[in-house]
PDB file of C-alpha atoms and ligand atoms in Angstrom:
ATOM      1  CA  MET A   1       0.000   0.000   0.000  1.00  0.00           C
ATOM      2  CA  ILE A   2       1.276   3.486  -0.874  1.00  0.00           C
ATOM      3  CA  SER A   3       1.094   5.927   2.024  1.00  0.00           C
ATOM      4  CA  LEU A   4       0.907   9.650   1.363  1.00  0.00           C
ATOM      5  CA  PRO A   5       3.451  11.816   3.166  1.00  0.00           C
ATOM      6  CA  HIS A   6       1.977  13.342   6.285  1.00  0.00           C
ATOM      7  CA  ILE A   7       2.659  17.015   6.987  1.00  0.00           C
ATOM      8  CA  SER A   8       2.426  18.306  10.535  1.00  0.00           C
ATOM      9  CA  LEU A   9       3.562  21.247  12.609  1.00  0.00           C
ATOM     10  CA  ALA A  10       6.945  20.579  14.181  1.00  0.00           C
ATOM     11  CA  THR A  11       7.282  19.943  17.883  1.00  0.00           C
ATOM     12  CA  ALA A  12      10.305  20.568  20.096  1.00  0.00           C
ATOM     13  CA  ALA A  13      11.402  16.985  19.395  1.00  0.00           C
ATOM     14  CA  HIS A  14      11.971  17.867  15.709  1.00  0.00           C
ATOM     15  CA  ALA A  15      14.105  20.954  16.375  1.00  0.00           C
ATOM     16  CA  ARG A  16      17.492  19.229  16.422  1.00  0.00           C
ATOM     17  CA  GLY A  17      16.866  17.350  13.159  1.00  0.00           C
ATOM     18  CA  ILE A  18      15.712  20.542  11.438  1.00  0.00           C
ATOM     19  CA  ALA A  19      18.726  22.521  12.668  1.00  0.00           C
ATOM     20  CA  GLU A  20      21.111  19.827  11.440  1.00  0.00           C
ATOM     21  CA  MET A  21      19.445  19.714   8.022  1.00  0.00           C
ATOM     22  CA  SER A  22      19.695  23.502   7.769  1.00  0.00           C
ATOM     23  CA  ARG A  23      23.414  23.378   8.567  1.00  0.00           C
ATOM     24  CA  GLU A  24      24.086  20.604   6.076  1.00  0.00           C
ATOM     25  CA  TYR A  25      21.826  21.500   3.149  1.00  0.00           C
ATOM     26  CA  ILE A  26      21.307  25.261   3.308  1.00  0.00           C
ATOM     27  CA  GLU A  27      23.951  26.999   5.402  1.00  0.00           C
ATOM     28  CA  TYR A  28      26.963  25.060   4.114  1.00  0.00           C
ATOM     29  CA  GLY A  29      30.053  27.251   3.984  1.00  0.00           C
ATOM     30  CA  LEU A  30      28.390  30.066   5.924  1.00  0.00           C
ATOM     31  CA  GLY A  31      28.514  29.083   9.584  1.00  0.00           C
ATOM     32  CA  TRP A  32      25.496  27.751  11.464  1.00  0.00           C
ATOM     33  CA  SER A  33      22.822  30.314  12.312  1.00  0.00           C
ATOM     34  CA  TRP A  34      19.721  28.070  12.474  1.00  0.00           C
ATOM     35  CA  THR A  35      20.826  26.300  15.622  1.00  0.00           C
ATOM     36  CA  HIS A  36      18.663  24.054  17.777  1.00  0.00           C
ATOM     37  CA  ALA A  37      17.751  27.037  20.002  1.00  0.00           C
ATOM     38  CA  ARG A  38      16.739  29.232  17.055  1.00  0.00           C
ATOM     39  CA  VAL A  39      14.592  26.515  15.484  1.00  0.00           C
ATOM     40  CA  LEU A  40      12.943  25.930  18.855  1.00  0.00           C
ATOM     41  CA  LYS A  41      12.132  29.642  19.082  1.00  0.00           C
ATOM     42  CA  ALA A  42      10.571  29.541  15.608  1.00  0.00           C
ATOM     43  CA  ILE A  43       8.456  26.517  16.592  1.00  0.00           C
ATOM     44  CA  GLN A  44       7.156  28.490  19.587  1.00  0.00           C
ATOM     45  CA  ASP A  45       6.548  31.705  17.613  1.00  0.00           C
ATOM     46  CA  ASP A  46       2.849  32.383  16.914  1.00  0.00           C
ATOM     47  CA  ALA A  47       3.606  34.166  13.624  1.00  0.00           C
ATOM     48  CA  THR A  48       5.709  31.294  12.248  1.00  0.00           C
ATOM     49  CA  ASN A  49       4.835  27.818  11.002  1.00  0.00           C
ATOM     50  CA  VAL A  50       7.507  25.154  11.128  1.00  0.00           C
ATOM     51  CA  ALA A  51       6.170  22.183   9.177  1.00  0.00           C
ATOM     52  CA  VAL A  52       7.713  18.746   8.825  1.00  0.00           C
ATOM     53  CA  ILE A  53       7.331  15.490   6.982  1.00  0.00           C
ATOM     54  CA  HIS A  54       8.786  12.649   8.990  1.00  0.00           C
ATOM     55  CA  GLU A  55       9.256   8.969   8.430  1.00  0.00           C
ATOM     56  CA  ARG A  56       9.373   7.025  11.667  1.00  0.00           C
ATOM     57  CA  THR A  57      11.329   9.360  13.971  1.00  0.00           C
ATOM     58  CA  ALA A  58      13.464  11.105  11.336  1.00  0.00           C
ATOM     59  CA  VAL A  59      12.544  14.439   9.753  1.00  0.00           C
ATOM     60  CA  VAL A  60      12.860  13.999   5.972  1.00  0.00           C
ATOM     61  CA  ALA A  61      11.616  17.450   4.961  1.00  0.00           C
ATOM     62  CA  PHE A  62      10.933  20.723   6.715  1.00  0.00           C
ATOM     63  CA  GLY A  63       9.827  24.237   5.909  1.00  0.00           C
ATOM     64  CA  ILE A  64       9.694  27.425   7.954  1.00  0.00           C
ATOM     65  CA  MET A  65       7.365  30.254   6.960  1.00  0.00           C
ATOM     66  CA  ARG A  66       6.870  33.529   8.807  1.00  0.00           C
ATOM     67  CA  TYR A  67       3.547  35.317   8.367  1.00  0.00           C
ATOM     68  CA  GLY A  68       3.816  39.104   8.329  1.00  0.00           C
ATOM     69  CA  GLU A  69       1.248  41.887   8.038  1.00  0.00           C
ATOM     70  CA  GLU A  70       1.376  42.063   4.254  1.00  0.00           C
ATOM     71  CA  ARG A  71       3.174  38.976   3.066  1.00  0.00           C
ATOM     72  CA  ALA A  72       4.610  35.676   4.102  1.00  0.00           C
ATOM     73  CA  HIS A  73       8.308  34.937   4.067  1.00  0.00           C
ATOM     74  CA  LEU A  74       9.628  31.472   3.378  1.00  0.00           C
ATOM     75  CA  VAL A  75      12.594  31.315   5.701  1.00  0.00           C
ATOM     76  CA  LEU A  76      13.927  27.811   5.048  1.00  0.00           C
ATOM     77  CA  LEU A  77      12.927  24.722   3.081  1.00  0.00           C
ATOM     78  CA  GLY A  78      14.886  21.500   2.945  1.00  0.00           C
ATOM     79  CA  VAL A  79      14.424  17.890   1.930  1.00  0.00           C
ATOM     80  CA  ALA A  80      16.854  15.176   3.039  1.00  0.00           C
ATOM     81  CA  ALA A  81      19.225  14.152   0.246  1.00  0.00           C
ATOM     82  CA  GLY A  82      17.851  10.631  -0.179  1.00  0.00           C
ATOM     83  CA  HIS A  83      14.249  11.868  -0.396  1.00  0.00           C
ATOM     84  CA  ARG A  84      14.476  14.551  -3.089  1.00  0.00           C
ATOM     85  CA  LYS A  85      12.624  14.528  -6.397  1.00  0.00           C
ATOM     86  CA  ARG A  86       9.685  12.713  -4.823  1.00  0.00           C
ATOM     87  CA  GLY A  87       7.496  15.802  -4.654  1.00  0.00           C
ATOM     88  CA  LEU A  88       8.025  16.411  -0.911  1.00  0.00           C
ATOM     89  CA  GLY A  89       9.418  19.926  -1.314  1.00  0.00           C
ATOM     90  CA  ALA A  90       6.510  20.973  -3.552  1.00  0.00           C
ATOM     91  CA  LEU A  91       3.995  19.409  -1.169  1.00  0.00           C
ATOM     92  CA  LEU A  92       5.416  21.156   1.886  1.00  0.00           C
ATOM     93  CA  LEU A  93       5.646  24.498   0.101  1.00  0.00           C
ATOM     94  CA  ALA A  94       2.009  24.224  -1.063  1.00  0.00           C
ATOM     95  CA  TRP A  95       0.942  23.473   2.533  1.00  0.00           C
ATOM     96  CA  LEU A  96       2.751  26.562   3.850  1.00  0.00           C
ATOM     97  CA  GLU A  97       1.353  28.717   1.029  1.00  0.00           C
ATOM     98  CA  LYS A  98      -2.166  27.529   1.858  1.00  0.00           C
ATOM     99  CA  SER A  99      -1.654  28.731   5.437  1.00  0.00           C
ATOM    100  CA  ALA A 100      -0.599  32.129   4.057  1.00  0.00           C
ATOM    101  CA  VAL A 101      -3.787  32.305   1.970  1.00  0.00           C
ATOM    102  CA  THR A 102      -5.832  31.384   5.063  1.00  0.00           C
ATOM    103  CA  ALA A 103      -4.102  34.229   6.900  1.00  0.00           C
ATOM    104  CA  GLY A 104      -5.260  36.609   4.134  1.00  0.00           C
ATOM    105  CA  LEU A 105      -1.769  37.185   2.736  1.00  0.00           C
ATOM    106  CA  GLU A 106      -1.378  37.779  -0.986  1.00  0.00           C
ATOM    107  CA  ARG A 107       2.309  37.151  -1.505  1.00  0.00           C
ATOM    108  CA  VAL A 108       5.179  34.949  -0.464  1.00  0.00           C
ATOM    109  CA  GLN A 109       8.725  36.170  -0.703  1.00  0.00           C
ATOM    110  CA  LEU A 110      11.946  34.228  -0.216  1.00  0.00           C
ATOM    111  CA  GLU A 111      15.662  34.411  -0.794  1.00  0.00           C
ATOM    112  CA  ALA A 112      17.687  31.597  -2.301  1.00  0.00           C
ATOM    113  CA  ARG A 113      21.448  31.341  -2.514  1.00  0.00           C
ATOM    114  CA  ALA A 114      22.559  32.662  -5.889  1.00  0.00           C
ATOM    115  CA  ASP A 115      25.021  29.738  -6.010  1.00  0.00           C
ATOM    116  CA  ASN A 116      22.162  27.213  -5.727  1.00  0.00           C
ATOM    117  CA  PRO A 117      20.629  26.979  -9.226  1.00  0.00           C
ATOM    118  CA  ASP A 118      18.748  23.786  -8.312  1.00  0.00           C
ATOM    119  CA  ALA A 119      16.777  25.571  -5.587  1.00  0.00           C
ATOM    120  CA  ILE A 120      16.061  28.527  -7.887  1.00  0.00           C
ATOM    121  CA  ALA A 121      14.826  26.131 -10.609  1.00  0.00           C
ATOM    122  CA  PHE A 122      12.616  24.403  -8.024  1.00  0.00           C
ATOM    123  CA  TYR A 123      11.025  27.710  -6.933  1.00  0.00           C
ATOM    124  CA  VAL A 124      10.494  28.872 -10.527  1.00  0.00           C
ATOM    125  CA  GLU A 125       8.762  25.531 -11.161  1.00  0.00           C
ATOM    126  CA  GLN A 126       6.499  26.283  -8.165  1.00  0.00           C
ATOM    127  CA  GLY A 127       5.401  29.576  -9.724  1.00  0.00           C
ATOM    128  CA  TYR A 128       7.912  32.018  -8.183  1.00  0.00           C
ATOM    129  CA  GLY A 129       9.384  34.854 -10.205  1.00  0.00           C
ATOM    130  CA  ARG A 130      12.722  36.578  -9.757  1.00  0.00           C
ATOM    131  CA  ALA A 131      12.395  39.882  -7.924  1.00  0.00           C
ATOM    132  CA  GLY A 132      16.031  40.974  -7.784  1.00  0.00           C
ATOM    133  CA  THR A 133      19.400  40.114  -6.318  1.00  0.00           C
ATOM    134  CA  VAL A 134      20.611  40.967  -2.824  1.00  0.00           C
ATOM    135  CA  PRO A 135      24.422  41.233  -2.833  1.00  0.00           C
ATOM    136  CA  GLY A 136      26.110  39.644   0.190  1.00  0.00           C
ATOM    137  CA  TYR A 137      22.776  38.633   1.770  1.00  0.00           C
ATOM    138  CA  TYR A 138      24.360  35.579   3.389  1.00  0.00           C
ATOM    139  CA  ARG A 139      26.977  36.798   5.865  1.00  0.00           C
ATOM    140  CA  GLY A 140      28.377  39.183   3.273  1.00  0.00           C
ATOM    141  CA  ALA A 141      29.783  36.135   1.475  1.00  0.00           C
ATOM    142  CA  VAL A 142      27.077  34.832  -0.848  1.00  0.00           C
ATOM    143  CA  ASP A 143      24.491  36.767  -2.862  1.00  0.00           C
ATOM    144  CA  ALA A 144      20.783  35.951  -2.734  1.00  0.00           C
ATOM    145  CA  VAL A 145      18.223  35.826  -5.493  1.00  0.00           C
ATOM    146  CA  ARG A 146      14.915  37.167  -4.213  1.00  0.00           C
ATOM    147  CA  LEU A 147      11.853  35.322  -5.494  1.00  0.00           C
ATOM    148  CA  GLU A 148       8.216  36.159  -5.096  1.00  0.00           C
ATOM    149  CA  LYS A 149       4.833  34.557  -5.784  1.00  0.00           C
ATOM    150  CA  ARG A 150       1.410  36.145  -5.781  1.00  0.00           C
ATOM    151  CA  LEU A 151      -0.985  33.662  -4.232  1.00  0.00           C
ATOM    152  CA  TRP A 152      -4.253  35.350  -5.172  1.00  0.00           C
ATOM    153  CA  VAL A 153      -5.515  38.655  -6.500  1.00  0.00           C
ATOM    154  CA  PRO A 154      -8.005  40.686  -4.442  1.00  0.00           C
ATOM    155  CA  ALA A 155     -11.265  41.485  -6.247  1.00  0.00           C
ATOM    156  CA  GLY A 156     -10.912  44.684  -8.273  1.00  0.00           C
ATOM    157  CA  ALA A 157      -7.099  44.807  -8.031  1.00  0.00           C
ATOM    158  CA  ALA A 158      -4.849  44.892 -11.079  1.00  0.00           C
ATOM    159  CA  PRO A 159      -3.366  41.405 -11.642  1.00  0.00           C
TER     160      PRO A 159
HETATM  161  C1  LIG B   1      15.129  22.517  -3.400  1.00  0.00           C
HETATM  162  C2  LIG B   1      14.473  21.321  -2.679  1.00  0.00           C
HETATM  163  C3  LIG B   1      13.750  21.812  -1.428  1.00  0.00           C
HETATM  164  C4  LIG B   1      13.459  20.671  -3.657  1.00  0.00           C
HETATM  165  O1  LIG B   1      12.776  19.621  -2.959  1.00  0.00           O
HETATM  166  P1  LIG B   1      12.321  18.270  -3.687  1.00  0.00           P
HETATM  167  O2  LIG B   1      11.458  17.520  -2.772  1.00  0.00           O
HETATM  168  O3  LIG B   1      13.510  17.574  -4.241  1.00  0.00           O
HETATM  169  O4  LIG B   1      11.495  18.867  -4.914  1.00  0.00           O
HETATM  170  P2  LIG B   1      10.211  18.198  -5.620  1.00  0.00           P
HETATM  171  O5  LIG B   1      10.438  16.739  -5.787  1.00  0.00           O
HETATM  172  O6  LIG B   1       8.991  18.606  -4.881  1.00  0.00           O
HETATM  173  O7  LIG B   1      10.282  18.922  -7.026  1.00  0.00           O
HETATM  174  C5  LIG B   1       9.181  19.538  -7.629  1.00  0.00           C
HETATM  175  C6  LIG B   1       9.633  20.093  -8.979  1.00  0.00           C
HETATM  176  O8  LIG B   1      10.609  21.123  -8.802  1.00  0.00           O
HETATM  177  C7  LIG B   1      11.624  21.007  -9.821  1.00  0.00           C
HETATM  178  N1  LIG B   1      12.926  20.645  -9.203  1.00  0.00           N
HETATM  179  C8  LIG B   1      13.132  20.013  -8.034  1.00  0.00           C
HETATM  180  N2  LIG B   1      14.462  19.848  -7.818  1.00  0.00           N
HETATM  181  C9  LIG B   1      15.071  20.382  -8.900  1.00  0.00           C
HETATM  182  C10 LIG B   1      16.424  20.497  -9.280  1.00  0.00           C
HETATM  183  N3  LIG B   1      17.421  20.019  -8.520  1.00  0.00           N
HETATM  184  N4  LIG B   1      16.711  21.102 -10.458  1.00  0.00           N
HETATM  185  C11 LIG B   1      15.731  21.546 -11.269  1.00  0.00           C
HETATM  186  N5  LIG B   1      14.413  21.462 -10.957  1.00  0.00           N
HETATM  187  C12 LIG B   1      14.107  20.886  -9.788  1.00  0.00           C
HETATM  188  C13 LIG B   1      11.183  19.906 -10.754  1.00  0.00           C
HETATM  189  O9  LIG B   1      10.393  20.464 -11.786  1.00  0.00           O
HETATM  190  C14 LIG B   1      10.312  19.053  -9.871  1.00  0.00           C
HETATM  191  O10 LIG B   1       9.320  18.351 -10.565  1.00  0.00           O
HETATM  192  P3  LIG B   1       9.691  16.919 -11.236  1.00  0.00           P
HETATM  193  O11 LIG B   1      10.312  16.095 -10.145  1.00  0.00           O
HETATM  194  O12 LIG B   1       8.360  16.438 -11.693  1.00  0.00           O
HETATM  195  O13 LIG B   1      10.665  17.213 -12.318  1.00  0.00           O
HETATM  196  C15 LIG B   1      15.527  20.221  -2.332  1.00  0.00           C
HETATM  197  O14 LIG B   1      16.263  19.912  -3.489  1.00  0.00           O
HETATM  198  C16 LIG B   1      16.481  20.617  -1.220  1.00  0.00           C
HETATM  199  O15 LIG B   1      16.193  20.439  -0.039  1.00  0.00           O
HETATM  200  N6  LIG B   1      17.675  21.128  -1.585  1.00  0.00           N
HETATM  201  C17 LIG B   1      18.685  21.489  -0.591  1.00  0.00           C
HETATM  202  C18 LIG B   1      18.248  22.631   0.310  1.00  0.00           C
HETATM  203  C19 LIG B   1      17.826  23.838  -0.482  1.00  0.00           C
HETATM  204  O16 LIG B   1      18.445  24.203  -1.474  1.00  0.00           O
HETATM  205  N7  LIG B   1      16.723  24.466  -0.043  1.00  0.00           N
HETATM  206  C20 LIG B   1      16.137  25.606  -0.700  1.00  0.00           C
HETATM  207  C21 LIG B   1      16.728  26.882  -0.287  1.00  0.00           C
HETATM  208  S1  LIG B   1      16.161  27.423   1.328  1.00  0.00           S
END
């Protein structure tokens, strides 16, 4: 029987796994800023969703989205190396975007490492458009590409 991946909000027990995935897959070469303590704080923050897909006890994918007044910000998204290209990243991102729509937010913005063309291609595939470059965004060492997606258009607004 095929079982569909189950997405849930992270608990404190997931924080260490998420922090380690961030260090390995996203923050490589930059120093570790998304430590266990910082992830824990995000899990406890009312304006942030930390979502996970786990298999048995291991986190295989996670996403962190912060919900602001006007837009949502995708802070981090990562899928464990052996679980990529199975649709988990797209599924998790869609789940976080749906929460943004529920919160009445029209847009999601994110930054991706300019030296990570795979991630940029993934976001473009998910409907994000390039909205500029931010030189030295990551610790002054690596540029970011800013990407943005409009989730819905309010009635009467220009598309
Ligand atoms: C980027 C990332 C989150 C994508 O997750 P994923 O689960 O592998 O992606 P999906 O399987 O949901 O892919 C959905 C679609 O996106 C596109 N895509 C995914 N990975 C891609 C890649 N490496 N290159 C080009 N397109 C890609 C494809 O069109 C794919 O559809 P397909 O499999 O039918 O071709 C994952 O590769 C990852 O964790 N990378 C390391 C961490 C990172 O870079 N995070 C993002 C920056 S915060």
